[in-house]
XYZ file of C-alpha atoms in Angstrom:
470
model
C 89.514 108.098 136.651
C 86.673 108.848 138.580
C 84.502 106.939 136.387
C 86.978 104.200 137.211
C 86.221 104.233 141.037
C 82.653 103.647 140.084
C 80.446 100.309 140.947
C 78.794 98.472 138.389
C 75.618 99.395 140.284
C 76.582 102.872 140.547
C 77.271 103.104 136.980
C 74.067 102.956 135.144
C 72.426 106.572 137.255
C 75.589 108.531 135.833
C 74.984 107.540 132.265
C 74.721 110.537 130.393
C 76.631 112.905 132.538
C 79.058 115.355 130.486
C 80.976 117.595 133.083
C 82.328 116.099 136.646
C 80.022 118.976 138.417
C 76.831 117.319 136.167
C 78.153 113.734 137.485
C 79.353 114.419 141.179
C 75.312 116.296 141.856
C 74.218 113.038 139.882
C 76.089 111.017 143.091
C 74.498 113.500 145.898
C 71.140 113.206 144.676
C 72.054 109.502 144.989
C 72.841 108.960 147.564
C 70.719 111.516 150.129
C 68.205 109.773 149.195
C 66.723 107.122 151.338
C 65.143 104.664 148.693
C 67.871 104.697 146.812
C 70.201 104.097 149.588
C 67.936 101.015 150.211
C 68.482 99.729 145.799
C 71.987 100.308 146.267
C 72.466 97.943 149.445
C 70.389 94.800 148.165
C 71.857 95.281 144.222
C 75.172 94.954 146.953
C 73.329 92.100 148.256
C 72.614 90.598 145.232
C 76.013 90.706 144.278
C 77.753 89.075 147.417
C 75.480 86.564 147.349
C 77.205 82.613 148.989
C 75.060 79.901 149.771
C 78.394 78.945 152.244
C 76.948 75.792 154.336
C 72.702 76.978 153.478
C 70.489 74.434 152.334
C 69.089 75.268 148.591
C 66.131 76.306 150.264
C 66.476 78.169 152.097
C 69.329 80.094 149.705
C 66.715 80.553 147.096
C 64.151 81.925 149.222
C 67.047 84.197 150.556
C 67.781 85.324 146.627
C 63.929 85.520 145.991
C 63.500 87.927 149.669
C 66.141 90.274 147.836
C 64.948 90.318 144.200
C 60.942 91.082 145.338
C 62.582 94.160 147.838
C 63.789 95.392 144.639
C 60.499 94.791 142.722
C 58.482 96.672 145.940
C 61.339 100.011 145.838
C 60.162 99.484 141.958
C 63.795 98.369 141.220
C 63.135 95.070 139.812
C 65.731 92.719 138.046
C 65.365 90.422 135.634
C 64.672 86.711 135.237
C 67.988 86.353 133.434
C 70.095 88.242 135.885
C 68.368 86.941 139.050
C 69.483 83.473 137.985
C 72.938 84.674 137.051
C 73.506 85.815 140.417
C 71.944 82.371 142.143
C 74.674 81.052 140.234
C 77.634 82.532 140.950
C 76.398 82.585 145.217
C 76.148 78.263 144.384
C 78.372 75.651 145.299
C 80.715 73.947 142.970
C 78.425 71.390 143.309
C 76.577 72.949 141.030
C 78.188 73.579 138.023
C 77.564 71.532 135.901
C 74.297 72.210 136.192
C 74.748 76.133 136.525
C 76.593 75.707 133.075
C 73.961 73.301 131.176
C 71.344 76.040 132.357
C 73.381 78.649 130.962
C 73.459 77.305 127.714
C 70.357 77.731 127.839
C 68.545 80.210 125.014
C 65.643 80.601 126.928
C 65.316 82.023 131.242
C 65.528 79.171 133.809
C 61.884 80.184 134.742
C 61.786 80.168 139.675
C 59.891 77.112 139.849
C 62.045 74.515 137.812
C 65.150 76.590 138.459
C 63.633 75.139 142.685
C 63.109 72.020 141.426
C 65.201 71.565 138.746
C 68.923 72.609 142.284
C 66.842 70.991 144.311
C 66.880 67.511 142.564
C 70.387 68.058 141.821
C 71.115 68.662 145.764
C 69.293 65.691 146.771
C 71.265 63.198 144.203
C 74.572 64.637 144.531
C 74.214 63.782 148.651
C 73.286 60.338 147.352
C 76.061 60.187 145.220
C 78.860 61.979 148.612
C 77.238 58.159 150.838
C 78.473 56.545 148.449
C 81.306 57.360 148.311
C 82.336 57.597 152.846
C 81.270 54.094 152.099
C 84.211 52.952 150.222
C 86.627 55.320 151.993
C 88.876 53.999 154.856
C 88.732 56.263 158.401
C 90.136 56.458 161.411
C 87.620 58.701 163.452
C 85.521 57.200 166.815
C 81.907 56.381 165.753
C 80.040 59.835 165.062
C 77.454 60.398 166.751
C 73.940 59.181 165.083
C 70.101 60.046 165.880
C 68.197 57.022 165.555
C 65.347 57.034 163.476
C 62.040 58.613 165.093
C 60.046 56.852 161.902
C 60.649 53.165 159.733
C 56.968 51.902 158.038
C 56.050 50.379 154.895
C 53.365 48.573 153.296
C 53.175 46.847 151.625
C 51.433 43.496 151.777
C 48.344 42.559 150.469
C 46.024 44.870 148.210
C 43.776 45.256 150.737
C 45.248 45.526 154.084
C 48.414 47.604 154.861
C 50.952 46.671 157.149
C 53.155 49.315 159.346
C 56.310 48.309 160.706
C 55.644 50.585 164.189
C 53.520 48.662 164.708
C 55.467 46.015 165.762
C 57.955 45.998 169.407
C 61.487 46.101 169.086
C 63.617 45.685 171.654
C 67.594 46.169 171.649
C 69.864 44.245 173.078
C 74.081 45.146 172.457
C 75.834 42.454 171.507
C 79.151 42.698 170.847
C 82.039 45.673 169.520
C 79.905 47.734 167.929
C 77.610 45.731 166.249
C 73.193 45.567 168.488
C 70.155 43.969 166.695
C 66.508 44.507 167.707
C 64.634 41.051 168.219
C 60.673 41.487 167.769
C 59.564 40.139 170.988
C 56.577 37.696 168.661
C 59.789 35.762 167.526
C 62.026 33.211 169.436
C 65.166 33.774 169.462
C 67.443 35.755 167.721
C 66.874 34.571 163.929
C 64.164 37.063 163.723
C 66.554 39.589 164.562
C 67.368 43.009 162.586
C 70.808 43.336 162.834
C 72.132 46.743 163.183
C 75.750 47.549 162.345
C 77.045 51.092 163.135
C 79.463 51.783 160.362
C 81.205 55.196 160.139
C 78.771 57.100 159.006
C 75.846 55.779 160.539
C 74.009 52.907 161.599
C 72.803 50.487 158.390
C 70.325 47.644 159.422
C 69.595 44.222 158.138
C 68.440 40.695 158.350
C 70.959 38.656 157.447
C 70.385 35.312 159.811
C 67.077 35.926 158.288
C 67.576 35.681 155.075
C 69.222 32.425 155.326
C 67.410 30.519 157.568
C 64.608 31.244 154.999
C 66.878 30.557 152.247
C 67.349 27.410 154.101
C 63.284 26.919 155.254
C 62.348 26.319 150.977
C 66.170 24.676 149.796
C 67.224 27.102 147.988
C 70.065 28.203 150.320
C 72.698 26.472 147.396
C 70.141 28.256 143.974
C 71.577 29.889 141.572
C 70.852 34.178 141.996
C 70.442 36.642 139.980
C 70.265 40.484 138.997
C 66.588 41.348 139.969
C 63.435 39.667 142.122
C 60.980 39.906 138.551
C 61.791 39.735 135.310
C 61.729 42.896 133.442
C 59.425 43.195 132.000
C 57.676 42.057 133.732
C 53.653 43.672 134.478
C 51.807 42.630 137.211
C 50.091 39.762 136.697
C 51.079 36.049 137.363
C 49.994 34.069 134.805
C 48.034 30.678 136.630
C 48.813 27.258 135.928
C 48.169 23.244 137.537
C 47.463 24.447 141.165
C 50.790 24.169 143.709
C 49.813 21.119 145.730
C 51.984 22.402 149.211
C 49.346 26.320 150.170
C 50.299 26.449 152.913
C 53.912 26.939 152.046
C 53.590 29.430 150.171
C 51.828 30.901 152.519
C 54.715 31.038 155.143
C 57.412 31.500 152.289
C 56.005 34.653 150.794
C 54.733 35.825 155.529
C 57.705 35.351 155.827
C 59.409 37.570 153.621
C 56.982 40.202 154.297
C 59.047 40.764 157.336
C 61.995 40.741 155.341
C 61.489 43.955 152.910
C 61.060 45.986 156.995
C 65.197 46.063 155.412
C 64.436 45.371 151.906
C 62.147 47.260 150.105
C 63.934 46.768 146.591
C 61.972 43.850 147.132
C 58.747 45.050 147.668
C 57.187 45.285 144.732
C 57.942 41.839 143.678
C 57.104 40.524 147.398
C 52.936 42.872 146.697
C 52.157 40.862 143.795
C 53.106 37.554 145.541
C 50.482 38.451 148.477
C 47.796 38.450 145.998
C 48.005 35.445 145.237
C 47.727 34.383 149.032
C 44.516 32.332 148.430
C 44.987 30.312 145.513
C 48.988 29.642 144.593
C 49.723 27.836 141.839
C 52.650 26.017 140.650
C 53.617 29.911 138.321
C 52.717 31.440 141.396
C 55.475 29.528 143.459
C 58.413 29.585 140.492
C 57.575 33.500 140.587
C 58.272 33.445 144.306
C 61.312 31.502 143.832
C 62.985 33.648 141.515
C 63.097 35.685 144.369
C 64.564 33.917 146.591
C 67.191 33.546 144.564
C 67.572 37.198 144.030
C 68.057 37.646 147.650
C 70.396 33.900 147.676
C 72.800 36.481 145.996
C 72.416 39.965 147.979
C 72.231 38.295 151.113
C 74.334 41.323 152.800
C 72.387 43.946 151.748
C 70.574 46.383 154.644
C 69.721 49.359 154.985
C 72.132 52.651 155.737
C 71.581 54.978 157.697
C 73.329 58.497 157.484
C 74.136 61.114 159.548
C 72.745 64.204 157.686
C 73.039 68.185 158.781
C 69.393 68.909 156.457
C 66.019 68.054 158.382
C 64.282 68.447 155.140
C 61.489 65.460 153.637
C 61.095 64.249 150.366
C 58.976 61.830 148.457
C 58.765 60.169 145.407
C 55.222 59.204 144.012
C 54.600 57.587 141.171
C 52.064 54.641 138.903
C 52.388 52.156 137.210
C 48.249 52.772 135.419
C 46.402 49.993 134.651
C 49.484 47.869 134.725
C 47.678 44.724 135.843
C 46.312 42.276 133.309
C 43.793 40.419 134.932
C 42.055 43.353 136.397
C 43.827 46.310 134.926
C 43.884 48.388 138.088
C 47.126 49.768 138.190
C 49.703 50.157 140.399
C 51.203 52.696 143.414
C 53.784 53.481 145.449
C 55.817 56.650 146.847
C 59.955 55.934 149.114
C 58.964 59.541 151.498
C 63.165 60.265 152.761
C 63.779 62.744 156.090
C 66.664 64.477 155.628
C 68.194 62.031 152.477
C 66.991 58.560 154.524
C 64.315 56.652 153.470
C 61.897 56.700 156.181
C 58.277 55.169 154.653
C 57.523 53.905 151.630
C 55.197 52.194 149.623
C 53.047 49.250 146.922
C 50.127 48.300 146.625
C 47.357 47.715 143.685
C 44.947 50.214 143.967
C 41.569 49.594 144.925
C 39.406 50.341 142.352
C 40.324 50.953 138.060
C 41.364 54.324 137.078
C 41.232 55.765 133.912
C 44.080 57.749 132.847
C 47.483 57.568 133.484
C 46.453 60.761 135.218
C 44.149 59.144 137.929
C 46.080 57.038 138.429
C 49.274 58.691 139.282
C 46.933 61.500 141.659
C 45.507 58.676 143.467
C 49.116 57.740 144.326
C 49.680 60.926 145.055
C 47.249 61.202 147.617
C 48.279 58.232 149.373
C 51.441 59.707 150.246
C 50.275 62.899 150.628
C 48.327 62.048 153.535
C 51.726 59.285 154.894
C 53.307 63.196 154.521
C 50.655 64.414 156.500
C 51.124 61.665 159.603
C 54.457 61.553 159.576
C 55.120 65.509 160.299
C 52.215 65.318 163.194
C 54.441 62.549 163.898
C 57.321 64.757 163.937
C 55.989 67.062 165.663
C 55.271 65.161 168.785
C 58.795 64.085 169.033
C 59.647 67.805 169.416
C 61.412 68.168 165.662
C 58.586 70.315 163.544
C 59.864 70.632 160.056
C 59.855 74.850 158.660
C 59.486 73.516 155.035
C 57.159 72.489 153.668
C 57.771 68.979 152.729
C 58.647 68.304 148.848
C 56.503 65.763 147.449
C 57.798 64.674 143.598
C 55.856 63.200 140.947
C 56.453 62.678 137.261
C 53.422 63.015 135.268
C 52.305 66.793 134.258
C 49.063 65.863 135.088
C 49.193 65.315 138.096
C 51.259 67.913 138.606
C 49.191 70.247 137.501
C 45.975 68.960 139.525
C 47.344 69.751 143.104
C 48.214 73.213 141.837
C 45.359 74.101 139.131
C 42.948 76.358 141.024
C 39.635 75.669 138.526
C 38.559 72.547 139.332
C 38.817 69.969 135.851
C 35.046 68.514 135.786
C 37.262 65.612 133.789
C 38.379 64.842 137.126
C 35.394 64.471 138.845
C 35.248 60.728 139.875
C 38.637 61.409 142.105
C 36.405 64.320 143.524
C 38.269 63.706 147.659
C 41.815 63.005 146.555
C 41.999 66.615 145.010
C 40.748 68.333 147.308
C 42.401 66.247 149.721
C 46.315 66.850 147.775
C 44.572 70.474 146.632
C 44.054 71.462 150.550
C 47.037 70.479 151.394
C 49.216 72.487 148.565
C 46.560 75.053 149.163
C 47.824 75.780 153.448
C 51.736 75.386 152.105
C 52.473 72.080 153.596
C 53.545 70.488 151.470
C 55.238 71.110 147.220
C 54.597 68.770 144.661
C 57.024 69.497 142.714
C 57.923 67.553 138.365
C 60.383 65.087 138.261
C 61.879 62.751 135.254
C 60.319 59.436 134.760
C 64.658 58.197 134.838
C 65.406 60.034 138.339
C 62.158 59.697 139.443
C 62.873 56.883 143.213
C 59.872 55.662 143.318
C 59.463 53.330 139.616
C 60.892 50.056 141.857
C 57.990 50.175 143.714
C 55.249 50.111 140.537
C 56.733 47.343 138.015
C 60.013 44.612 136.604
C 63.039 46.752 136.198
C 66.067 45.313 133.710
C 68.873 44.761 136.343
C 70.629 47.790 135.768
C 67.758 50.039 136.763
C 66.791 47.668 139.960
C 70.172 48.290 140.476
C 70.424 52.072 140.075
C 67.795 53.100 142.078
C 68.396 50.292 144.629
C 70.993 52.777 145.414
C 68.956 55.641 145.488
C 66.701 54.174 147.617
C 70.113 52.847 150.567
C 69.614 49.416 149.527
C 73.220 48.714 149.719
C 76.360 46.139 150.678
C 76.954 45.726 154.512
C 80.054 49.030 155.048
C 83.171 47.610 157.227
C 82.419 48.922 160.781
C 83.466 50.228 162.542
């Protein structure tokens, strides 16, 4: 009866006791020892682990702290036991992932577990947002915070455009709707329309797209599912010179402004901008495909949802030697704040990369630079980040290189980028993690994709159809 009343933490201490007297003596020595009492308390904390409303990062950090304390006390636990404790306290959202990881023959390391849980949490929040948009609610307009920054980089490969360089005035109009008007625009045709949805703000440029299609004579054109045919490398074959180069530049310039709320066309517009100097008939046909895509997605825009998390995550990718004309690579990144897209880029790299790792690392360095600027901006606005931004990269070589203190001789040609990223990782200002190519959101900024893949990644960017207004 005495043995049945003991906890799992005590049982290993009394194994081998022949009599009740021996058992009581062992219990007395164990419970009277301050160190043993502390160890028992730590084991109890592990048994009572519960994620509740914590983020995955905070939950894992709490579990890791308990495990480190046990190790310091001379009672380390195995990685298998640690994973069991963590799995037991996770929310039901992670049930499928826990089942998969528990079935593995080899134990999951802490770093891998951290990456997998973070990725699952991020993807789950995206799916939850879509379900919320499709559900009906009679609640009042939620209290939302406007995003501090919205930037994109998408232009000629040797130039950069920031939406933060354009000033906007807010004008309230109608019930539940408003607009942001560009000071340089005339009237409201260049306005960014703002709709107050049940879960946040929806930014779109429907009127602007309508005017653009009318200007290009594409109002009644047949829609297509993607802005770029797949597979499409970063080159458009030449042809006869286009008879109206000014018209080409005007339309492509208008498309640049449209990417403020339509990051799903960033790669296509970036490529069209590369032929401003001497457009051909083939290039004009390429631009018309972008317009046909917009014709079928005229009601789409960028969604910003409420979020109780204030974390920054970024995705970076590169299409190595994708341009068949000069074999330069196209790099891109997407940065999220609390699950909302706030900064993105699609641009051709300035130099030719001699390996896929070099191309990926250049894109990683560009994203790290943007993250540094965003972190500084948020601090100035009074919202400092308490956790290091996570940068997801699908190239194992670039991921390992960012954390490897040994500088590889074969990578000396990217020495500046290496030291920049490496210093950020060493100072814990950046956390570079590996992600599978299937889950790499920045893939949409580097190459042409199939219709299903493009639709999937556009949803991850939160480029959605206009939701019902509150």
